[in-house]
JSON list of C-alpha atoms in Angstrom, two decimals:
[
{"chain": "R", "resi": 1, "resn": "MET", "atom": "CA", "xyz": [96.50, -119.97, -28.02]},
{"chain": "R", "resi": 2, "resn": "THR", "atom": "CA", "xyz": [98.08, -122.56, -30.27]},
{"chain": "R", "resi": 3, "resn": "VAL", "atom": "CA", "xyz": [100.54, -125.20, -29.14]},
{"chain": "R", "resi": 4, "resn": "SER", "atom": "CA", "xyz": [102.40, -127.68, -31.30]},
{"chain": "R", "resi": 5, "resn": "SER", "atom": "CA", "xyz": [104.20, -130.85, -30.38]},
{"chain": "R", "resi": 6, "resn": "SER", "atom": "CA", "xyz": [106.10, -133.63, -32.09]},
{"chain": "R", "resi": 7, "resn": "SER", "atom": "CA", "xyz": [105.13, -137.22, -31.43]},
{"chain": "R", "resi": 8, "resn": "ALA", "atom": "CA", "xyz": [108.42, -138.35, -32.95]},
{"chain": "R", "resi": 9, "resn": "GLY", "atom": "CA", "xyz": [110.08, -137.83, -29.57]},
{"chain": "R", "resi": 10, "resn": "THR", "atom": "CA", "xyz": [113.12, -136.02, -30.94]},
{"chain": "R", "resi": 11, "resn": "ASN", "atom": "CA", "xyz": [111.84, -132.52, -30.41]},
{"chain": "R", "resi": 12, "resn": "TRP", "atom": "CA", "xyz": [109.65, -131.99, -27.36]},
{"chain": "R", "resi": 13, "resn": "SER", "atom": "CA", "xyz": [106.59, -133.70, -26.06]},
{"chain": "R", "resi": 14, "resn": "LEU", "atom": "CA", "xyz": [103.64, -132.73, -23.93]},
{"chain": "R", "resi": 15, "resn": "PRO", "atom": "CA", "xyz": [101.85, -134.97, -21.44]},
{"chain": "R", "resi": 16, "resn": "PRO", "atom": "CA", "xyz": [98.33, -135.96, -22.52]},
{"chain": "R", "resi": 17, "resn": "GLU", "atom": "CA", "xyz": [96.90, -134.56, -19.27]},
{"chain": "R", "resi": 18, "resn": "TRP", "atom": "CA", "xyz": [98.33, -131.13, -20.05]},
{"chain": "R", "resi": 19, "resn": "ALA", "atom": "CA", "xyz": [96.92, -131.15, -23.57]},
{"chain": "R", "resi": 20, "resn": "ALA", "atom": "CA", "xyz": [93.49, -132.22, -22.29]},
{"chain": "R", "resi": 21, "resn": "GLU", "atom": "CA", "xyz": [93.46, -129.46, -19.65]},
{"chain": "R", "resi": 22, "resn": "VAL", "atom": "CA", "xyz": [94.53, -126.58, -21.92]},
{"chain": "R", "resi": 23, "resn": "SER", "atom": "CA", "xyz": [92.14, -127.78, -24.64]},
{"chain": "R", "resi": 24, "resn": "LYS", "atom": "CA", "xyz": [89.25, -127.44, -22.17]},
{"chain": "R", "resi": 25, "resn": "HIS", "atom": "CA", "xyz": [90.18, -123.76, -21.85]},
{"chain": "R", "resi": 26, "resn": "GLY", "atom": "CA", "xyz": [90.21, -123.07, -25.58]},
{"chain": "R", "resi": 27, "resn": "ALA", "atom": "CA", "xyz": [93.82, -123.81, -26.57]},
{"chain": "R", "resi": 28, "resn": "ALA", "atom": "CA", "xyz": [94.40, -125.56, -29.88]},
{"chain": "R", "resi": 29, "resn": "VAL", "atom": "CA", "xyz": [97.00, -128.32, -29.61]},
{"chain": "R", "resi": 30, "resn": "ARG", "atom": "CA", "xyz": [98.32, -130.27, -32.59]},
{"chain": "R", "resi": 31, "resn": "THR", "atom": "CA", "xyz": [100.94, -132.95, -33.06]},
{"chain": "R", "resi": 32, "resn": "LEU", "atom": "CA", "xyz": [103.00, -134.31, -35.95]},
{"chain": "R", "resi": 33, "resn": "ALA", "atom": "CA", "xyz": [104.51, -137.75, -36.47]},
{"chain": "R", "resi": 34, "resn": "THR", "atom": "CA", "xyz": [107.67, -135.94, -37.60]},
{"chain": "R", "resi": 35, "resn": "ASP", "atom": "CA", "xyz": [109.60, -133.17, -35.86]},
{"chain": "R", "resi": 36, "resn": "PHE", "atom": "CA", "xyz": [107.68, -129.96, -35.26]},
{"chain": "R", "resi": 37, "resn": "LYS", "atom": "CA", "xyz": [110.37, -127.30, -35.04]},
{"chain": "R", "resi": 38, "resn": "ARG", "atom": "CA", "xyz": [110.03, -125.67, -31.65]},
{"chain": "R", "resi": 39, "resn": "MET", "atom": "CA", "xyz": [109.43, -121.94, -31.77]},
{"chain": "R", "resi": 40, "resn": "ILE", "atom": "CA", "xyz": [107.45, -119.32, -29.93]},
{"chain": "R", "resi": 41, "resn": "LEU", "atom": "CA", "xyz": [105.93, -116.53, -32.01]},
{"chain": "R", "resi": 42, "resn": "VAL", "atom": "CA", "xyz": [104.57, -113.49, -30.16]},
{"chain": "R", "resi": 43, "resn": "ASP", "atom": "CA", "xyz": [102.28, -111.16, -32.11]},
{"chain": "R", "resi": 44, "resn": "ASN", "atom": "CA", "xyz": [104.53, -111.38, -35.18]},
{"chain": "R", "resi": 45, "resn": "LYS", "atom": "CA", "xyz": [107.00, -109.14, -33.32]},
{"chain": "R", "resi": 46, "resn": "VAL", "atom": "CA", "xyz": [109.30, -111.65, -31.60]},
{"chain": "R", "resi": 47, "resn": "ALA", "atom": "CA", "xyz": [110.27, -115.25, -32.30]},
{"chain": "R", "resi": 48, "resn": "ILE", "atom": "CA", "xyz": [112.13, -117.55, -29.93]},
{"chain": "R", "resi": 49, "resn": "ILE", "atom": "CA", "xyz": [113.79, -120.31, -31.97]},
{"chain": "R", "resi": 50, "resn": "SER", "atom": "CA", "xyz": [115.59, -123.41, -30.66]},
{"chain": "R", "resi": 51, "resn": "ASP", "atom": "CA", "xyz": [119.36, -123.50, -31.15]},
{"chain": "R", "resi": 52, "resn": "HIS", "atom": "CA", "xyz": [120.08, -126.46, -33.45]},
{"chain": "R", "resi": 53, "resn": "ARG", "atom": "CA", "xyz": [123.88, -126.21, -33.39]},
{"chain": "R", "resi": 54, "resn": "ASP", "atom": "CA", "xyz": [125.83, -129.29, -32.26]},
{"chain": "R", "resi": 55, "resn": "GLY", "atom": "CA", "xyz": [126.96, -129.20, -28.65]},
{"chain": "R", "resi": 56, "resn": "THR", "atom": "CA", "xyz": [124.35, -126.72, -27.42]},
{"chain": "R", "resi": 57, "resn": "SER", "atom": "CA", "xyz": [121.88, -127.30, -24.61]},
{"chain": "R", "resi": 58, "resn": "ALA", "atom": "CA", "xyz": [118.47, -128.65, -25.58]},
{"chain": "R", "resi": 59, "resn": "ASN", "atom": "CA", "xyz": [117.03, -125.49, -23.97]},
{"chain": "R", "resi": 60, "resn": "ALA", "atom": "CA", "xyz": [119.25, -123.00, -25.84]},
{"chain": "R", "resi": 61, "resn": "ALA", "atom": "CA", "xyz": [117.40, -120.57, -28.10]},
{"chain": "R", "resi": 62, "resn": "PHE", "atom": "CA", "xyz": [117.68, -117.42, -30.20]},
{"chain": "R", "resi": 63, "resn": "LYS", "atom": "CA", "xyz": [115.48, -114.33, -30.14]},
{"chain": "R", "resi": 64, "resn": "ALA", "atom": "CA", "xyz": [114.58, -112.90, -33.56]},
{"chain": "R", "resi": 65, "resn": "THR", "atom": "CA", "xyz": [112.91, -109.55, -34.23]},
{"chain": "R", "resi": 66, "resn": "HIS", "atom": "CA", "xyz": [113.74, -108.85, -37.89]},
{"chain": "R", "resi": 67, "resn": "PRO", "atom": "CA", "xyz": [110.45, -108.60, -39.87]},
{"chain": "R", "resi": 68, "resn": "GLY", "atom": "CA", "xyz": [111.79, -110.77, -42.71]},
{"chain": "R", "resi": 69, "resn": "LEU", "atom": "CA", "xyz": [112.84, -113.54, -40.34]},
{"chain": "R", "resi": 70, "resn": "LEU", "atom": "CA", "xyz": [109.55, -113.32, -38.46]},
{"chain": "R", "resi": 71, "resn": "ALA", "atom": "CA", "xyz": [107.62, -113.72, -41.73]},
{"chain": "R", "resi": 72, "resn": "PHE", "atom": "CA", "xyz": [109.76, -116.74, -42.65]},
{"chain": "R", "resi": 73, "resn": "PHE", "atom": "CA", "xyz": [109.30, -118.38, -39.23]},
{"chain": "R", "resi": 74, "resn": "ARG", "atom": "CA", "xyz": [105.55, -117.73, -39.40]},
{"chain": "R", "resi": 75, "resn": "HIS", "atom": "CA", "xyz": [105.44, -119.41, -42.82]},
{"chain": "R", "resi": 76, "resn": "ILE", "atom": "CA", "xyz": [107.27, -122.48, -41.47]},
{"chain": "R", "resi": 77, "resn": "TYR", "atom": "CA", "xyz": [105.02, -122.61, -38.43]},
{"chain": "R", "resi": 78, "resn": "ASP", "atom": "CA", "xyz": [101.85, -122.32, -40.55]},
{"chain": "R", "resi": 79, "resn": "GLN", "atom": "CA", "xyz": [103.01, -125.14, -42.84]},
{"chain": "R", "resi": 80, "resn": "GLN", "atom": "CA", "xyz": [103.73, -127.41, -39.90]},
{"chain": "R", "resi": 81, "resn": "TRP", "atom": "CA", "xyz": [100.48, -126.48, -38.17]},
{"chain": "R", "resi": 82, "resn": "GLU", "atom": "CA", "xyz": [98.49, -127.31, -41.32]},
{"chain": "R", "resi": 83, "resn": "ARG", "atom": "CA", "xyz": [100.12, -130.76, -41.55]},
{"chain": "R", "resi": 84, "resn": "ALA", "atom": "CA", "xyz": [99.61, -131.51, -37.84]},
{"chain": "R", "resi": 85, "resn": "ASP", "atom": "CA", "xyz": [96.65, -133.35, -36.35]},
{"chain": "R", "resi": 86, "resn": "PRO", "atom": "CA", "xyz": [94.45, -131.77, -33.66]},
{"chain": "R", "resi": 87, "resn": "TRP", "atom": "CA", "xyz": [95.04, -133.37, -30.26]},
{"chain": "R", "resi": 88, "resn": "ALA", "atom": "CA", "xyz": [93.29, -132.95, -26.92]},
{"chain": "R", "resi": 89, "resn": "GLY", "atom": "CA", "xyz": [95.36, -135.41, -24.92]},
{"chain": "R", "resi": 90, "resn": "GLY", "atom": "CA", "xyz": [93.56, -138.59, -25.87]},
{"chain": "R", "resi": 91, "resn": "ARG", "atom": "CA", "xyz": [92.96, -140.18, -29.22]},
{"chain": "R", "resi": 92, "resn": "PHE", "atom": "CA", "xyz": [93.34, -137.84, -32.16]},
{"chain": "R", "resi": 93, "resn": "LEU", "atom": "CA", "xyz": [90.41, -135.59, -32.92]},
{"chain": "R", "resi": 94, "resn": "ARG", "atom": "CA", "xyz": [88.87, -136.07, -36.32]},
{"chain": "R", "resi": 95, "resn": "ASN", "atom": "CA", "xyz": [86.18, -134.14, -38.07]},
{"chain": "R", "resi": 96, "resn": "ALA", "atom": "CA", "xyz": [83.24, -136.54, -38.01]},
{"chain": "R", "resi": 97, "resn": "GLU", "atom": "CA", "xyz": [82.10, -135.29, -41.41]},
{"chain": "R", "resi": 98, "resn": "ALA", "atom": "CA", "xyz": [85.50, -135.72, -43.08]},
{"chain": "R", "resi": 99, "resn": "VAL", "atom": "CA", "xyz": [85.86, -138.66, -45.41]},
{"chain": "R", "resi": 100, "resn": "THR", "atom": "CA", "xyz": [89.58, -138.10, -45.89]},
{"chain": "R", "resi": 101, "resn": "THR", "atom": "CA", "xyz": [92.33, -136.67, -43.72]},
{"chain": "R", "resi": 102, "resn": "GLY", "atom": "CA", "xyz": [94.43, -133.66, -44.63]},
{"chain": "R", "resi": 103, "resn": "ARG", "atom": "CA", "xyz": [97.36, -135.98, -45.22]},
{"chain": "R", "resi": 104, "resn": "SER", "atom": "CA", "xyz": [95.44, -138.26, -47.57]},
{"chain": "R", "resi": 105, "resn": "ARG", "atom": "CA", "xyz": [94.22, -135.23, -49.53]},
{"chain": "R", "resi": 106, "resn": "ARG", "atom": "CA", "xyz": [97.78, -133.89, -49.89]},
{"chain": "R", "resi": 107, "resn": "ILE", "atom": "CA", "xyz": [98.95, -137.29, -51.16]},
{"chain": "R", "resi": 108, "resn": "ARG", "atom": "CA", "xyz": [96.09, -137.37, -53.67]},
{"chain": "R", "resi": 109, "resn": "TRP", "atom": "CA", "xyz": [96.80, -133.82, -54.87]},
{"chain": "R", "resi": 110, "resn": "SER", "atom": "CA", "xyz": [100.49, -134.63, -55.29]},
{"chain": "R", "resi": 111, "resn": "SER", "atom": "CA", "xyz": [99.64, -137.76, -57.27]},
{"chain": "R", "resi": 112, "resn": "GLU", "atom": "CA", "xyz": [97.21, -135.84, -59.48]},
{"chain": "R", "resi": 113, "resn": "ALA", "atom": "CA", "xyz": [99.78, -133.09, -60.08]},
{"chain": "R", "resi": 114, "resn": "ALA", "atom": "CA", "xyz": [102.40, -135.67, -61.07]},
{"chain": "R", "resi": 115, "resn": "ALA", "atom": "CA", "xyz": [99.93, -137.31, -63.46]},
{"chain": "R", "resi": 116, "resn": "ASP", "atom": "CA", "xyz": [99.13, -133.93, -65.03]},
{"chain": "R", "resi": 117, "resn": "GLU", "atom": "CA", "xyz": [102.85, -133.23, -65.51]},
{"chain": "R", "resi": 118, "resn": "ARG", "atom": "CA", "xyz": [103.30, -136.59, -67.25]},
{"chain": "R", "resi": 119, "resn": "LYS", "atom": "CA", "xyz": [100.40, -135.75, -69.61]},
{"chain": "R", "resi": 120, "resn": "LEU", "atom": "CA", "xyz": [102.01, -132.42, -70.48]},
{"chain": "R", "resi": 121, "resn": "GLY", "atom": "CA", "xyz": [105.51, -133.74, -70.92]}
]
């Protein structure tokens, strides 16, 4: 089971106690400092996506079953999941062996790519 949450407060948030409890039972919970677009993906067969239109309820959603849409939503979810930090309800979990975070590596790679482009151009 994977669960994602946004710590930005504009999407949805989970109580730390809940995250700690489900983590004890094997769930993976992650959080982002920016919005994590709320969606539920079930076996790559159904997606439930929040309705982002103005004037709709915060709980309104759409059901998608088209394979192309499901692949797109899965791609978005995977990107957000990769950027998110593991969370078990307390302080953020970090790999004790890691010298850098995923975010710092992405910044470094982007900087290196920009430098390479300048050398080529």
